[in-house]
Tab-separated table of C-alpha atoms in Angstrom:
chain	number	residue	atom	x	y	z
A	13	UNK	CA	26.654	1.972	-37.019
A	14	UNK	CA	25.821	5.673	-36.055
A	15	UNK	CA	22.583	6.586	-35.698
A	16	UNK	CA	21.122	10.603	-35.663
A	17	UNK	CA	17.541	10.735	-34.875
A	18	UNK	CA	15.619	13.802	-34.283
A	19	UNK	CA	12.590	14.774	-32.458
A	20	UNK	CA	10.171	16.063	-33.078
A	21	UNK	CA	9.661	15.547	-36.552
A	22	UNK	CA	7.185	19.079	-36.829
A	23	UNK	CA	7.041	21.688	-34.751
A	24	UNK	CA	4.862	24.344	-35.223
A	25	UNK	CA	5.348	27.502	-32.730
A	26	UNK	CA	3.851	30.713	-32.368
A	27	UNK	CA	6.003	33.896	-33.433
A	28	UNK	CA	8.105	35.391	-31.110
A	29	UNK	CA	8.531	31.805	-29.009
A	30	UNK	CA	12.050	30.452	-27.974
A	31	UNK	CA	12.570	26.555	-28.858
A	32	UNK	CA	14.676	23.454	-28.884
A	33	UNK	CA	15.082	21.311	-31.328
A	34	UNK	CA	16.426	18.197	-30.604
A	35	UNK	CA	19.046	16.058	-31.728
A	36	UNK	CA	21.023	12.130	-30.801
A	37	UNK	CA	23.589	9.841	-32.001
A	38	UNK	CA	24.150	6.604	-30.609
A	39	UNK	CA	27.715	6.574	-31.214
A	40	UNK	CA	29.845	9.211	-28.881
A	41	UNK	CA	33.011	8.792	-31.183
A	42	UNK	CA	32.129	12.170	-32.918
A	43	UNK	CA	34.369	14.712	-34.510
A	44	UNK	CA	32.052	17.026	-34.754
A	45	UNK	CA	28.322	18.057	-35.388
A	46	UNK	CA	26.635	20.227	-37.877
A	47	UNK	CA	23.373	22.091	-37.891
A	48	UNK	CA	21.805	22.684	-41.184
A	49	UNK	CA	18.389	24.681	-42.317
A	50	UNK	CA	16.609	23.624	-45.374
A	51	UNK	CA	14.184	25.635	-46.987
A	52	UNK	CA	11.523	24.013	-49.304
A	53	UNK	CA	13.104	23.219	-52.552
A	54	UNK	CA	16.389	24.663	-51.702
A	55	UNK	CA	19.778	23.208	-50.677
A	56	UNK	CA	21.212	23.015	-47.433
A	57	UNK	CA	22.602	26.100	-45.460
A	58	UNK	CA	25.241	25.322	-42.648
A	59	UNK	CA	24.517	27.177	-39.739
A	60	UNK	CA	26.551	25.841	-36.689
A	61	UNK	CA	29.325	23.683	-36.851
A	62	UNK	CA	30.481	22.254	-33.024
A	63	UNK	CA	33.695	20.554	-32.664
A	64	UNK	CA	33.864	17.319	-30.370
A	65	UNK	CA	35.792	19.727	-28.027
A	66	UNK	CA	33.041	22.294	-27.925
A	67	UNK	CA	30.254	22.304	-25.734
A	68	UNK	CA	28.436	25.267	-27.736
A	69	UNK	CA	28.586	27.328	-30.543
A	70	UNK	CA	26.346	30.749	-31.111
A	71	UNK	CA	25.331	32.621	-33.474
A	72	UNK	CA	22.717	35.608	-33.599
A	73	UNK	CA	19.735	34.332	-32.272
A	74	UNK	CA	21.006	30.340	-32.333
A	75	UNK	CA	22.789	28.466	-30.310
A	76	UNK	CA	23.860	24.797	-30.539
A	77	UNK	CA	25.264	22.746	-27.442
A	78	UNK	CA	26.761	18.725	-27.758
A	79	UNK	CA	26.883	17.128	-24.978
A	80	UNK	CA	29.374	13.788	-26.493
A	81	UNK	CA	28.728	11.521	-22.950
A	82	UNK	CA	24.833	11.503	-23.497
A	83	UNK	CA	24.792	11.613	-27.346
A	84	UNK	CA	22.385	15.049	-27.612
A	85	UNK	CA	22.690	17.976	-29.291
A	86	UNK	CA	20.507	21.014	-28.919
A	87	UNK	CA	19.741	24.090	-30.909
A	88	UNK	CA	18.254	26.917	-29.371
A	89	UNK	CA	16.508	29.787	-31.425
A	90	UNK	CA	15.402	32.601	-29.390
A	91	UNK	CA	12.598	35.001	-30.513
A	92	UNK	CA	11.456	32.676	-33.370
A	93	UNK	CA	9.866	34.461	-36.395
A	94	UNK	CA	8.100	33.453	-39.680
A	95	UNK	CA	11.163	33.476	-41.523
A	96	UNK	CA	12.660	31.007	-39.231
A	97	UNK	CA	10.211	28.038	-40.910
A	98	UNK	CA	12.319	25.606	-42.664
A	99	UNK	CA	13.897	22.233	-42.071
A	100	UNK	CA	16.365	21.913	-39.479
A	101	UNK	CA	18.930	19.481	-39.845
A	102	UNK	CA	21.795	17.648	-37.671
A	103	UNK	CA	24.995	15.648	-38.868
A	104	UNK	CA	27.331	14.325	-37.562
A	105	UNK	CA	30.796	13.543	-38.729
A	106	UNK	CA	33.241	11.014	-37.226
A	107	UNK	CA	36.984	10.666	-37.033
A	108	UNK	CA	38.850	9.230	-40.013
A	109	UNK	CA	35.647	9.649	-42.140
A	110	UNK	CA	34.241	12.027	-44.815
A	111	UNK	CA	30.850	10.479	-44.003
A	112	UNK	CA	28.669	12.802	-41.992
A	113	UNK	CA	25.496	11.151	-40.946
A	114	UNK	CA	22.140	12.588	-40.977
A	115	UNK	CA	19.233	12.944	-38.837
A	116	UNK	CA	16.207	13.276	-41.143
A	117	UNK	CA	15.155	16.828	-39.850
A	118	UNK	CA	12.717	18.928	-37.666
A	119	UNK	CA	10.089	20.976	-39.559
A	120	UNK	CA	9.484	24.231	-37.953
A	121	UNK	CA	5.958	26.816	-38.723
A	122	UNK	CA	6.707	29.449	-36.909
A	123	UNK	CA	3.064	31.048	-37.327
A	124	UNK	CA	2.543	35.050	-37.211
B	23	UNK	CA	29.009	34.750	-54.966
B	24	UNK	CA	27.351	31.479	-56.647
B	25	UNK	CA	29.274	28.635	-54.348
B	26	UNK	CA	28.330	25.342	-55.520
B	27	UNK	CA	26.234	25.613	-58.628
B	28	UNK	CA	24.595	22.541	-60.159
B	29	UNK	CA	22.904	21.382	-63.534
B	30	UNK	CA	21.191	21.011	-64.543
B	31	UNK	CA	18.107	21.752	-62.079
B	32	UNK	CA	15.227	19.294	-63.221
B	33	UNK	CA	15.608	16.112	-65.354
B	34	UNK	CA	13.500	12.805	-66.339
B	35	UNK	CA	14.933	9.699	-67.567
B	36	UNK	CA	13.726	6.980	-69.249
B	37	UNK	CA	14.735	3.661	-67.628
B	38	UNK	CA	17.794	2.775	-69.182
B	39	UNK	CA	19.012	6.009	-70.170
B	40	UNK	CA	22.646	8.073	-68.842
B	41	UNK	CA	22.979	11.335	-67.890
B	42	UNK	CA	25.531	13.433	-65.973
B	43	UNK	CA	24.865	15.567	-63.215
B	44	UNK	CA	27.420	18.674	-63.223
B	45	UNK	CA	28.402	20.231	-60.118
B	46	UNK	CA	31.332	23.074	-59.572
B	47	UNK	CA	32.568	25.188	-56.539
B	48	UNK	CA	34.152	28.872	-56.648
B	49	UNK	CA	35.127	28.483	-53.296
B	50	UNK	CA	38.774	26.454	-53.649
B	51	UNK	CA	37.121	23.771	-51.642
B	52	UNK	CA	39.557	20.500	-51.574
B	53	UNK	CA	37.285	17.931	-50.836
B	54	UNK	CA	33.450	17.708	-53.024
B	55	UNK	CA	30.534	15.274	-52.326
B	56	UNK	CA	27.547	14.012	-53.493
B	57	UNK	CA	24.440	13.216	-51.792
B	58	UNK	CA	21.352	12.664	-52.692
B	59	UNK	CA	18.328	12.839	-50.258
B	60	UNK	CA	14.723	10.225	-50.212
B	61	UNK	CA	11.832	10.947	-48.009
B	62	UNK	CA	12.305	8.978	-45.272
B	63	UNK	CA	15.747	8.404	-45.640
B	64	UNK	CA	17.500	11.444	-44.868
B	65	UNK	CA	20.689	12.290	-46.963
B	66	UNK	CA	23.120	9.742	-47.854
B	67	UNK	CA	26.649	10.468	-48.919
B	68	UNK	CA	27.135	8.184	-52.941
B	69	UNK	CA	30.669	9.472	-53.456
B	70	UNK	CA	32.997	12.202	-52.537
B	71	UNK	CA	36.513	13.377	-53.517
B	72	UNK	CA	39.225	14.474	-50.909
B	73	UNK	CA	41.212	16.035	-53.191
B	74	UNK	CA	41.653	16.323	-56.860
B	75	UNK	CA	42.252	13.290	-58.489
B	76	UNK	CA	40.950	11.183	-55.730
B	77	UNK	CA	37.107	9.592	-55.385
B	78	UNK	CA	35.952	7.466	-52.825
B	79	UNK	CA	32.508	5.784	-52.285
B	80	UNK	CA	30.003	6.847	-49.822
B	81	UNK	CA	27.160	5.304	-48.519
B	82	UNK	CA	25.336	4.636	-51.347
B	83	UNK	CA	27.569	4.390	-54.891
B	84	UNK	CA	26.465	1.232	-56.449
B	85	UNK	CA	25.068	2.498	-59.943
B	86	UNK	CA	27.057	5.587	-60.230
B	87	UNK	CA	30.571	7.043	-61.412
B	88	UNK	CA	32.161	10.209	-60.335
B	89	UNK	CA	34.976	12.036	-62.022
B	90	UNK	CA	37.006	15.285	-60.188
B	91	UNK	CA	38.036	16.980	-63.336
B	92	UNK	CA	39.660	19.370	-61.770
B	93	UNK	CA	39.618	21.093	-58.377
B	94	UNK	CA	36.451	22.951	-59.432
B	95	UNK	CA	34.386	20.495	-60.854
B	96	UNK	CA	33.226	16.539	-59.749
B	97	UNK	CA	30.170	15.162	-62.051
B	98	UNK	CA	28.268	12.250	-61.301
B	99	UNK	CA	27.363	9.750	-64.157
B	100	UNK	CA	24.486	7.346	-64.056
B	101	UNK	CA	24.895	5.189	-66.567
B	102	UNK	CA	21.978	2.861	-66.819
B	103	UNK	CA	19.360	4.846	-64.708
B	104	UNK	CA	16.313	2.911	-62.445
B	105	UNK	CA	13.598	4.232	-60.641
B	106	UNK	CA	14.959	3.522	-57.715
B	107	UNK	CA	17.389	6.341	-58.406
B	108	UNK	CA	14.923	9.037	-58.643
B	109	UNK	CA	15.536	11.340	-56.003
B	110	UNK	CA	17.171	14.802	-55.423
B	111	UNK	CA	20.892	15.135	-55.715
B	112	UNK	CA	22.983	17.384	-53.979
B	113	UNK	CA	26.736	18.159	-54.339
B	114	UNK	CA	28.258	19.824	-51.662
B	115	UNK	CA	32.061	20.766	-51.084
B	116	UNK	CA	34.013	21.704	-48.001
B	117	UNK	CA	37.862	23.094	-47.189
B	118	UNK	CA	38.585	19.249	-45.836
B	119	UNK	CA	37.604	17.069	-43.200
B	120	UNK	CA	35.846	18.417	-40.232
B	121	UNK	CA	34.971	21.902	-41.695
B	122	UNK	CA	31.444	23.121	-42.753
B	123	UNK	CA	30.376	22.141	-45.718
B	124	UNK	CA	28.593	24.177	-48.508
B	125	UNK	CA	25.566	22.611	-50.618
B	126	UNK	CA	24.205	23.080	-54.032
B	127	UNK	CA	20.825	24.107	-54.969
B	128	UNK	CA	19.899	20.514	-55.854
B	129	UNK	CA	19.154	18.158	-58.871
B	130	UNK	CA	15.474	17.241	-59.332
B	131	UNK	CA	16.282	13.671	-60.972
B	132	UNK	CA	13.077	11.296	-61.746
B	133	UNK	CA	13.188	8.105	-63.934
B	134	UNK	CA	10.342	6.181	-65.216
């Protein structure tokens, strides 16, 4: 059964401060692997999608790596700001399945 | 551009009761899901629809229906609500397997 954990589970950074946020599956039979934001009381809001044959995706000031053979995905925001404070999110999805699994999410303060 | 819009926004139950959460895309989305999401838990997928006129169950479906009505539209019926099903609920919808997917604003849903 696949497994998506990420740490840490809070984060709080000073503005202007470049970060990783962390996330593993224990299953390398992905399809692919999605990185969501969720503000407080909100829905989630995709913001990278990686394809098993991707190593990275970019955009703006994120970037998101996979690395399949060590089960690890990164996301990389550069320059972090206030508005940056939400709840990041991985999934992952798997071949012949709608499921996507998720990790239970990284809560970043970025603080002024 | 509203995406996935859902009602209604905040609802309490009485053990016992029904109810039936409405969700619809604008997007021409094939396949719709819904999820809902526990502290602790993370998000789990209840049911989702490939296609119109297709439903499958997810993760967690045991004490829910779904009906695609159309391609626009997939509603989720409780029909004999418990606590344990308080929670928030989110429907999401995506072009098909393997593509980003697109949330709703989420169902407050509590029953005592």
């Amino acid at each position: 059964k696949q497994e998506v954990t990420q740490i840490p589970a809070a984060l709080s950074v000073p503005e202007g401060e470049n970060l990783v946020l962390n996330c593993s599956f224990t299953d390398s039979a992905i399809y692919n692997l999605q990185w969501f934001r969720q503000d407080p009381g909100k829905g989630l809001t995709s913001l990278l999608l990686i394809q098993s044959s991707q190593r990275e995706q970019t955009s703006g000031r994120l970037n998101a790596s996979l690395d399949k053979s060590s089960g690890r995905s990164t996301l990389y925001i550069a320059a972090s700001q206030p508005g940056d404070s939400a709840t990041y999110l991985c999934a992952v999805g798997q071949g012949g399945s709608e499921k996507l699994v998720f990790g239970k999410g990284t809560k970043l303060t970025v603080n002024p | 551009n509203a995406g996935v819009t859902q009602t209604p926004k905040f609802q309490v139950l009485k053990t016992g009761q029904s109810m039936t959460l409405q969700c619809a895309q604008d997007m021409n989305h094939n396949s719709m899901y819904w999820y809902r999401q526990d502290p602790g838990m993370g998000l789990r997928l209840i049911y989702y629809s490939a296609s119109e006129g297709t439903t499958d169950k997810g993760e967690v479906p045991n004490g829910y229906n779904v009906s695609r009505l159309n391609k626009r539209e997939f509603s989720l019926r409780l029909e004999s609500a418990a606590p344990s099903q308080t929670s928030v609920y989110f429907c999401a919808s995506s072009t098909g397997f393997g593509n980003t997917i697109y949330f709703g604003e989420g169902s407050w849903l509590t029953v005592v």
